[in-house]
Amino acid sequence: MNHFELRGGELFCEGVPLARLAGEVGTPLYVYSTATLERHYTVLRDALMAEGIRGEHGGEPLIAFAVKANSNLAVLKTLARLGSGADTVSEGEIRRALAAGIPAEKIVFSGVGKTEGEIAFALKSGVSEVNVESEPELELVSKVARSLGTRAVIAIRVNPDVSAGGHEKISTGKADNKFGVSFSEAERLYAKAANDAGLRPVGVTCHIGSQITDLAPMAAAFAKMRGLVERLRAEGHPVERLDLGGGLGAPYFNTPEPPPPADYARMIAQTMAGLDIAYSFEPGRMIAANAGVLVARVLHIHARPEGRKFAVLDAAMNDLIRPAMYEAYHEIVPVKPRPGAPEVYDVVGPICETGDTFTRERALPPLQAGDLVAFLTAGAYGAVMSSEYNSRRLVPEVLAKGEDWAVVRPRPTYEDMLAREAPAPWLSV
Ligand code: LLP
């Protein structure tokens, strides 16, 4: 469910007409809905709680929002107020989470290639846990912790070798992906960590992929994780935490409907029945995706006499790269749909490469130059993946709440863009 809807023939985000935002902020722009973010977070939390899935000390499970999905500080603050934690994969993301008021004890640090500096920053900040993905990393975390005179709280990331959903570029849980270690390696590394003065292993973690719409592969992976916890405990390790990653899909309209959080929670409760452990999760997409849209303006309709009709927008692949990168489908809705029979368009951006195509041969309500369109389900992996390719200014972001709204990342000026670069000394004479 989301809070973008047509009212009186035009698309609103909560109580704010998108056309007004486009007029005041300019296009392209991202618009996020506070109520949708809040709803997704609380629906997931309540579903987990209803199934008895608990965190530390019998409290709420840690829902560590995957900052990579949407790292805007206002979005993170909105979630922080509900009690959200953060799953982070870089020092920059840890800094963002802290700046948004997420306490360090709710921040998880993941990722296959953490640098020494990043590990030191994470440990000094007091993050809740470092999810370790390989043996060299285990050794590095230990070294950094010892040099700081501390013992790093870690979990071992396991690769359950399960194929799950999504595009091949976003599947992470197969043995040939770069993420995590095998089950047997996890046991060995756990024991090694337990005997290491720089490490305190507290649990195990997995994340098998993204945009998963079928619970079966998740259930298979989670059952294997349970088996691992039981084996480790049998070997005498007090395994306290189990982090089950993210991965639940969002509705993109062309894929199967993702399972409701209640079904996800029930599957976990069944798979883990009787296992006493503190759970954590790292959802990104299911919280942020349909809490955001990208609004763009039609620059012109280029109708070739031979037949193809291109709707050329002022948004491009640098603003929303998912169609170019993953052949992703985003529903496109005119902000003020015109009456009339649908027409078939290739919807493209202005960037000088064919990959800058949002969709081909899509039937849409008739479009004219100057019309606004919204790309739905763009709140996750949208603005965070934007760039300045073609020296286009970074796309701005707006957060709406009821009838209120605020620009939460302004569009830079061209002066800002140029001022970030400096000519080499020998070029300035
Ligand atoms: N935890 C870890 C360790 C992850 O690598 C990811 C996503 C998540 C959690 C969050 O997964 P989610 O709940 O959002 O599915 N850019 C791609 C998606 C890449 C996902 C990478 N990892 C896209 O636009 O589809």
Coordinates of C-alpha atoms and ligand atoms in Angstrom, one line a residue:
M1 CA 0.0 0.0 0.0
N2 CA 1.2 3.5 -0.7
H3 CA 0.0 7.1 -0.4
F4 CA 0.3 8.1 -4.1
E5 CA -3.2 8.4 -5.6
L6 CA -5.2 10.2 -8.2
R7 CA -7.6 12.7 -6.7
G8 CA -9.8 14.8 -8.9
G9 CA -7.9 13.6 -12.0
E10 CA -4.4 14.4 -10.7
L11 CA -1.7 12.4 -8.8
F12 CA -1.0 13.4 -5.2
C13 CA 1.6 12.3 -2.7
E14 CA -0.4 12.3 0.5
G15 CA -2.0 15.7 0.5
V16 CA 0.4 17.3 -1.9
P17 CA -0.3 17.5 -5.7
L18 CA 2.8 16.3 -7.6
A19 CA 2.2 19.0 -10.2
R20 CA 2.7 21.7 -7.5
L21 CA 6.0 20.1 -6.5
A22 CA 7.1 19.9 -10.1
G23 CA 6.2 23.6 -10.5
E24 CA 8.1 24.7 -7.4
V25 CA 11.1 22.5 -7.4
G26 CA 11.4 21.8 -11.1
T27 CA 11.8 18.4 -12.8
P28 CA 13.1 15.7 -12.6
L29 CA 12.6 15.2 -8.9
Y30 CA 12.0 12.4 -6.4
V31 CA 9.1 12.6 -4.0
Y32 CA 8.8 10.4 -0.9
S33 CA 5.8 9.8 1.3
T34 CA 6.3 9.8 5.0
A35 CA 3.1 7.9 5.7
T36 CA 4.1 5.1 3.3
L37 CA 7.6 4.8 4.9
E38 CA 6.0 4.6 8.3
R39 CA 3.4 2.2 7.3
H40 CA 5.9 -0.3 5.7
Y41 CA 8.1 -0.2 8.8
T42 CA 5.3 -0.7 11.3
V43 CA 3.6 -3.4 9.3
L44 CA 6.8 -5.4 9.2
R45 CA 7.6 -4.8 12.8
D46 CA 4.0 -5.7 13.9
A47 CA 4.0 -8.8 11.8
L48 CA 7.2 -10.1 13.3
M49 CA 6.1 -9.2 16.8
A50 CA 2.7 -11.0 16.3
E51 CA 4.6 -14.2 15.4
G52 CA 6.7 -13.9 18.6
I53 CA 9.9 -13.0 16.7
R54 CA 11.9 -11.0 19.2
G55 CA 15.2 -9.1 19.4
E56 CA 17.6 -8.8 22.3
H57 CA 16.2 -9.0 25.8
G58 CA 12.8 -10.2 24.4
G59 CA 12.1 -6.7 22.9
E60 CA 11.4 -5.8 19.3
P61 CA 13.6 -7.5 16.7
L62 CA 16.2 -5.1 15.2
I63 CA 14.9 -3.8 11.9
A64 CA 18.1 -2.4 10.4
F65 CA 16.9 -0.5 7.3
A66 CA 19.3 -1.1 4.4
V67 CA 20.7 2.4 3.9
K68 CA 21.8 1.6 0.4
A69 CA 18.2 1.5 -0.7
N70 CA 17.6 5.2 0.3
S71 CA 20.2 7.1 2.2
N72 CA 18.5 10.5 2.4
L73 CA 18.9 11.9 5.9
A74 CA 15.2 12.9 6.1
V75 CA 14.1 9.3 5.1
L76 CA 16.5 7.8 7.7
K77 CA 15.3 10.2 10.4
T78 CA 11.7 9.3 9.6
L79 CA 12.5 5.7 10.2
A80 CA 14.8 6.4 13.2
R81 CA 11.8 7.9 15.0
L82 CA 10.0 4.6 14.7
G83 CA 12.9 2.7 16.2
S84 CA 14.6 1.6 13.1
G85 CA 18.2 0.6 13.0
A86 CA 20.5 0.7 9.9
D87 CA 22.3 -1.9 7.8
T88 CA 25.3 -0.1 6.4
V89 CA 28.0 -1.0 3.9
S90 CA 30.5 1.9 4.1
E91 CA 31.8 4.6 6.4
G92 CA 29.6 7.1 4.6
E93 CA 26.5 5.1 5.3
I94 CA 27.5 4.7 9.0
R95 CA 28.0 8.5 9.2
R96 CA 24.6 9.0 7.6
A97 CA 22.9 6.7 10.0
L98 CA 24.5 8.4 13.0
A99 CA 23.7 11.8 11.6
A100 CA 20.0 10.7 11.3
G101 CA 20.0 9.9 15.0
I102 CA 20.1 6.1 14.7
P103 CA 22.0 4.9 17.8
A104 CA 25.2 3.1 17.1
E105 CA 23.9 0.0 18.9
K106 CA 21.3 -0.4 16.2
I107 CA 23.8 -0.1 13.3
V108 CA 25.1 -3.2 11.5
F109 CA 28.2 -2.9 9.3
S110 CA 28.0 -5.3 6.3
G111 CA 29.9 -5.6 3.0
V112 CA 32.5 -7.7 1.3
G113 CA 35.3 -5.2 1.1
K114 CA 35.6 -3.1 4.3
T115 CA 38.8 -1.1 4.5
E116 CA 40.9 -0.9 7.6
G117 CA 39.9 2.7 8.1
E118 CA 36.2 1.9 7.8
I119 CA 36.5 -0.9 10.3
A120 CA 38.3 1.4 12.8
F121 CA 35.6 4.0 12.3
A122 CA 32.8 1.4 12.9
L123 CA 34.5 0.1 16.0
K124 CA 35.1 3.5 17.4
S125 CA 31.5 4.5 16.8
G126 CA 30.4 1.4 18.7
V127 CA 28.3 -0.2 16.0
S128 CA 26.2 -3.2 17.1
E129 CA 28.0 -5.7 15.0
V130 CA 30.3 -6.1 12.1
N131 CA 29.1 -8.8 9.6
V132 CA 32.3 -10.5 8.5
E133 CA 32.2 -12.0 5.0
S134 CA 35.6 -13.8 4.7
E135 CA 38.6 -15.1 6.6
P136 CA 41.0 -12.2 5.5
E137 CA 38.3 -9.8 6.7
L138 CA 38.0 -11.7 10.0
E139 CA 41.7 -11.3 10.5
L140 CA 41.6 -7.6 9.6
V141 CA 38.7 -6.9 12.0
S142 CA 40.6 -8.6 14.8
K143 CA 43.8 -6.7 14.1
V144 CA 42.0 -3.3 14.1
A145 CA 40.1 -4.2 17.2
R146 CA 43.2 -5.2 19.1
S147 CA 45.0 -2.1 18.0
L148 CA 42.1 -0.1 19.5
G149 CA 42.2 -2.2 22.7
T150 CA 38.8 -3.6 22.1
R151 CA 37.0 -6.8 21.1
A152 CA 34.9 -6.4 18.0
V153 CA 31.4 -7.8 18.1
I154 CA 31.0 -9.8 14.9
A155 CA 28.6 -12.1 13.1
I156 CA 29.7 -14.4 10.3
R157 CA 27.9 -13.9 7.0
V158 CA 27.0 -17.2 5.4
N159 CA 26.2 -17.8 1.8
P160 CA 23.5 -20.4 1.9
D161 CA 23.8 -21.4 -1.8
V162 CA 20.2 -20.8 -2.6
S163 CA 19.0 -19.3 -5.8
A164 CA 16.4 -16.6 -5.1
G165 CA 14.4 -14.2 -7.2
G166 CA 15.4 -11.0 -8.8
H167 CA 17.7 -10.2 -11.6
E168 CA 21.0 -12.0 -11.8
K169 CA 22.9 -8.8 -10.8
I170 CA 21.0 -8.7 -7.5
S171 CA 21.1 -12.3 -6.4
T172 CA 23.6 -12.8 -3.6
G173 CA 23.0 -16.2 -2.1
K174 CA 24.5 -18.6 -4.6
A175 CA 27.9 -20.2 -3.9
D176 CA 29.4 -18.4 -6.9
N177 CA 28.5 -15.0 -5.7
K178 CA 31.1 -13.0 -3.8
F179 CA 29.2 -12.8 -0.6
G180 CA 29.8 -14.7 2.6
V181 CA 31.3 -18.1 3.4
S182 CA 30.0 -21.7 3.2
F183 CA 28.4 -23.4 6.2
S184 CA 31.4 -25.5 7.0
E185 CA 33.7 -22.4 6.7
A186 CA 31.3 -20.5 9.0
E187 CA 31.7 -23.2 11.7
R188 CA 35.5 -23.0 11.4
L189 CA 35.6 -19.2 11.4
Y190 CA 33.2 -19.0 14.3
A191 CA 35.5 -21.2 16.4
K192 CA 38.5 -19.3 15.2
A193 CA 36.9 -16.0 16.2
A194 CA 35.8 -17.4 19.6
N195 CA 39.5 -18.0 20.4
D196 CA 40.7 -14.6 19.1
A197 CA 41.4 -11.8 21.6
G198 CA 40.2 -9.2 19.2
L199 CA 36.8 -10.8 18.3
R200 CA 33.6 -11.6 20.1
P201 CA 31.4 -13.7 17.7
V202 CA 27.7 -13.3 18.6
G203 CA 25.8 -14.7 15.7
V204 CA 25.4 -15.5 12.1
T205 CA 23.8 -13.6 9.2
C206 CA 22.7 -14.2 5.6
H207 CA 21.1 -12.2 2.8
I208 CA 20.2 -14.2 -0.2
G209 CA 19.1 -11.6 -2.7
S210 CA 16.7 -8.8 -3.5
Q211 CA 13.2 -8.5 -5.0
I212 CA 12.3 -11.9 -3.8
T213 CA 8.7 -12.7 -4.4
D214 CA 8.6 -16.4 -3.4
L215 CA 9.1 -17.4 0.2
A216 CA 10.3 -20.9 -0.6
P217 CA 14.0 -20.1 -1.3
M218 CA 14.0 -17.9 1.8
A219 CA 12.6 -20.7 3.9
A220 CA 15.2 -23.1 2.5
A221 CA 18.0 -20.7 3.4
F222 CA 16.6 -19.9 6.8
A223 CA 16.3 -23.6 7.7
K224 CA 19.9 -24.1 6.8
M225 CA 20.8 -21.1 9.0
R226 CA 18.9 -22.7 11.9
G227 CA 20.9 -25.9 11.4
L228 CA 24.1 -23.9 11.6
V229 CA 23.0 -22.1 14.9
E230 CA 22.2 -25.5 16.4
R231 CA 25.5 -27.0 15.3
L232 CA 27.5 -24.0 16.7
R233 CA 25.6 -24.3 20.0
A234 CA 26.3 -28.0 20.1
E235 CA 30.0 -27.1 19.8
G236 CA 29.6 -24.9 22.8
H237 CA 29.3 -21.4 21.3
P238 CA 26.6 -19.2 22.8
V239 CA 25.1 -18.0 19.5
E240 CA 22.9 -15.0 20.6
R241 CA 21.9 -13.4 17.3
L242 CA 20.5 -14.4 13.9
D243 CA 20.4 -11.7 11.2
L244 CA 18.2 -12.8 8.3
G245 CA 19.0 -10.0 5.9
G246 CA 16.6 -8.2 3.6
G247 CA 15.3 -9.2 0.2
L248 CA 11.5 -9.1 0.3
G249 CA 10.2 -7.8 -3.0
A250 CA 8.1 -4.7 -3.7
P251 CA 5.2 -4.5 -6.2
Y252 CA 6.5 -3.3 -9.6
F253 CA 3.3 -4.3 -11.3
N254 CA 4.9 -6.6 -13.9
T255 CA 6.2 -9.2 -11.4
P256 CA 4.3 -11.5 -9.0
E257 CA 3.0 -9.7 -6.0
P258 CA 5.5 -10.0 -3.2
P259 CA 4.3 -11.9 -0.1
P260 CA 2.8 -9.8 2.6
P261 CA 5.0 -9.3 5.7
A262 CA 2.5 -11.4 7.7
D263 CA 3.3 -14.5 5.5
Y264 CA 7.1 -13.7 5.7
A265 CA 6.8 -13.5 9.5
R266 CA 4.8 -16.8 9.8
M267 CA 7.3 -18.6 7.6
I268 CA 10.1 -17.5 9.9
A269 CA 8.2 -18.4 13.0
Q270 CA 7.6 -21.9 11.6
T271 CA 11.1 -22.4 10.4
M272 CA 12.6 -21.3 13.7
A273 CA 10.0 -22.7 16.0
G274 CA 11.6 -23.3 19.4
L275 CA 14.9 -21.5 18.6
D276 CA 15.6 -19.0 21.3
I277 CA 17.6 -16.2 19.6
A278 CA 17.6 -12.4 19.0
Y279 CA 16.5 -11.7 15.4
S280 CA 17.5 -8.9 13.2
F281 CA 16.5 -8.0 9.6
E282 CA 17.9 -5.7 6.9
P283 CA 15.0 -4.7 4.7
G284 CA 15.5 -2.0 2.1
R285 CA 13.3 -2.2 -0.8
M286 CA 10.1 -3.4 0.9
I287 CA 10.2 -0.3 3.1
A288 CA 11.3 2.4 0.6
A289 CA 10.4 1.3 -2.9
N290 CA 6.8 2.3 -3.2
A291 CA 7.2 5.2 -0.8
G292 CA 8.8 7.2 -3.6
V293 CA 8.2 8.3 -7.2
L294 CA 10.4 10.0 -9.8
V295 CA 8.5 12.9 -11.5
A296 CA 9.6 14.0 -15.0
R297 CA 8.3 16.2 -17.7
V298 CA 7.7 15.2 -21.3
L299 CA 10.0 17.5 -23.4
H300 CA 8.4 16.4 -26.6
I301 CA 6.8 13.6 -28.5
H302 CA 8.9 12.5 -31.4
A303 CA 6.6 10.5 -33.7
R304 CA 8.5 9.0 -36.5
P305 CA 6.5 8.8 -39.8
E306 CA 7.7 5.1 -40.0
G307 CA 5.7 4.4 -36.8
R308 CA 7.7 4.5 -33.6
K309 CA 6.7 7.1 -31.1
F310 CA 9.2 8.4 -28.5
A311 CA 8.2 10.3 -25.4
V312 CA 11.4 12.2 -24.6
L313 CA 11.6 13.1 -20.9
D314 CA 13.8 15.5 -18.9
A315 CA 14.7 12.6 -16.6
A316 CA 17.4 10.2 -17.7
M317 CA 19.3 7.1 -16.8
N318 CA 21.5 9.1 -14.5
D319 CA 18.4 9.9 -12.4
L320 CA 16.9 6.4 -12.4
I321 CA 19.3 3.7 -13.6
R322 CA 17.3 0.6 -12.8
P323 CA 15.7 0.1 -16.3
A324 CA 19.1 0.5 -18.0
M325 CA 21.0 -1.6 -15.5
Y326 CA 18.6 -4.4 -14.7
E327 CA 15.9 -4.1 -17.4
A328 CA 13.7 -3.1 -14.5
Y329 CA 10.1 -2.3 -15.0
H330 CA 8.7 0.9 -13.4
E331 CA 5.0 1.7 -13.8
I332 CA 4.6 5.1 -15.5
V333 CA 1.6 7.2 -14.7
P334 CA 0.8 10.6 -16.1
V335 CA 0.4 13.1 -13.3
K336 CA -2.8 14.4 -14.9
P337 CA -3.9 11.6 -17.2
R338 CA -5.5 12.9 -20.4
P339 CA -8.7 11.2 -21.6
G340 CA -8.5 9.1 -24.8
A341 CA -7.3 5.7 -26.0
P342 CA -3.9 4.6 -24.8
E343 CA -1.0 5.1 -27.2
V344 CA 2.2 3.1 -27.5
Y345 CA 5.4 4.9 -26.6
D346 CA 9.1 4.3 -26.1
V347 CA 9.8 6.4 -23.1
V348 CA 13.4 7.7 -23.2
G349 CA 15.7 10.2 -21.6
P350 CA 17.9 12.8 -23.3
I351 CA 21.3 11.1 -22.6
C352 CA 23.4 10.2 -25.6
E353 CA 23.1 6.5 -25.5
T354 CA 20.5 3.9 -26.4
G355 CA 20.6 2.5 -22.9
D356 CA 18.9 5.7 -21.8
T357 CA 15.5 4.1 -22.4
F358 CA 13.1 3.6 -19.6
T359 CA 10.7 1.4 -21.5
R360 CA 9.9 0.3 -25.0
E361 CA 6.4 -0.1 -26.5
R362 CA 4.5 0.8 -23.4
A363 CA 0.8 1.6 -23.8
L364 CA 0.1 4.8 -21.9
P365 CA -2.6 7.4 -21.8
P366 CA -2.0 10.0 -24.5
L367 CA 1.0 12.3 -23.7
Q368 CA 1.9 15.7 -25.0
A369 CA 4.9 18.0 -24.6
G370 CA 4.9 19.6 -21.1
D371 CA 2.9 16.8 -19.4
L372 CA 4.3 15.4 -16.2
V373 CA 4.7 11.6 -15.6
A374 CA 5.6 9.7 -12.4
F375 CA 7.7 6.6 -12.3
L376 CA 6.3 4.5 -9.5
T377 CA 8.1 2.3 -7.0
A378 CA 11.2 4.5 -7.3
G379 CA 11.9 5.2 -3.6
A380 CA 14.5 2.4 -3.3
Y381 CA 17.6 2.2 -5.4
G382 CA 16.5 5.4 -7.2
A383 CA 18.1 8.7 -6.0
V384 CA 20.9 6.7 -4.3
M385 CA 22.1 5.4 -7.6
S386 CA 21.8 8.7 -9.4
S387 CA 24.8 10.4 -10.9
E388 CA 25.8 13.5 -12.9
Y389 CA 26.5 11.6 -16.1
N390 CA 26.3 14.0 -19.1
S391 CA 26.9 16.8 -16.5
R392 CA 23.3 16.7 -15.5
R393 CA 22.7 18.1 -12.0
L394 CA 22.0 15.6 -9.3
V395 CA 18.3 15.0 -9.0
P396 CA 16.6 16.7 -6.0
E397 CA 14.5 14.9 -3.4
V398 CA 11.3 16.0 -1.6
L399 CA 9.7 14.5 1.4
A400 CA 5.9 14.9 1.9
K401 CA 4.0 14.5 5.1
G402 CA 0.2 15.2 4.9
E403 CA -0.2 18.5 3.3
D404 CA 3.3 19.5 4.2
W405 CA 6.5 19.0 2.1
A406 CA 10.2 19.9 2.2
V407 CA 13.1 19.8 -0.2
V408 CA 15.4 17.3 1.6
R409 CA 18.1 17.4 -1.1
P410 CA 18.2 20.4 -3.3
R411 CA 19.2 20.4 -6.9
P412 CA 22.8 21.7 -7.0
T413 CA 23.5 24.8 -9.0
Y414 CA 25.9 24.5 -12.0
E415 CA 28.3 26.6 -9.9
D416 CA 28.2 23.9 -7.2
M417 CA 28.9 21.3 -9.8
L418 CA 31.9 23.0 -11.3
A419 CA 33.3 24.2 -8.0
R420 CA 33.9 20.7 -6.8
E421 CA 36.7 20.2 -9.4
A422 CA 40.0 21.9 -9.4
P423 CA 42.3 22.3 -12.4
A424 CA 45.8 20.8 -12.0
P425 CA 48.3 23.5 -11.1
W426 CA 50.0 23.3 -14.5
L427 CA 46.7 24.0 -16.2
S428 CA 45.9 27.2 -14.3
V429 CA 48.5 29.3 -16.0
Ligands
LLP1 N1 21.4 -6.6 3.4 C1 22.4 -6.7 2.5 C2 23.7 -7.3 3.0 C3 22.3 -6.4 1.2 O1 23.3 -6.6 0.3 C4 21.1 -5.8 0.7 C5 20.9 -5.4 -0.7 C6 20.0 -5.6 1.6 C7 20.2 -6.0 2.9 C8 18.7 -5.0 1.3 O2 18.0 -5.8 0.3 P1 16.5 -5.4 0.0 O3 15.7 -5.6 1.2 O4 16.5 -4.0 -0.5 O5 16.2 -6.3 -1.1 N2 20.4 -1.9 -6.8 C9 19.5 -3.1 -6.9 C10 19.4 -3.8 -5.6 C11 20.7 -4.2 -4.9 C12 20.5 -4.9 -3.6 C13 21.8 -5.1 -3.0 N3 21.8 -5.6 -1.6 C14 18.2 -2.7 -7.5 O6 18.0 -1.6 -7.9 O7 17.3 -3.6 -7.7

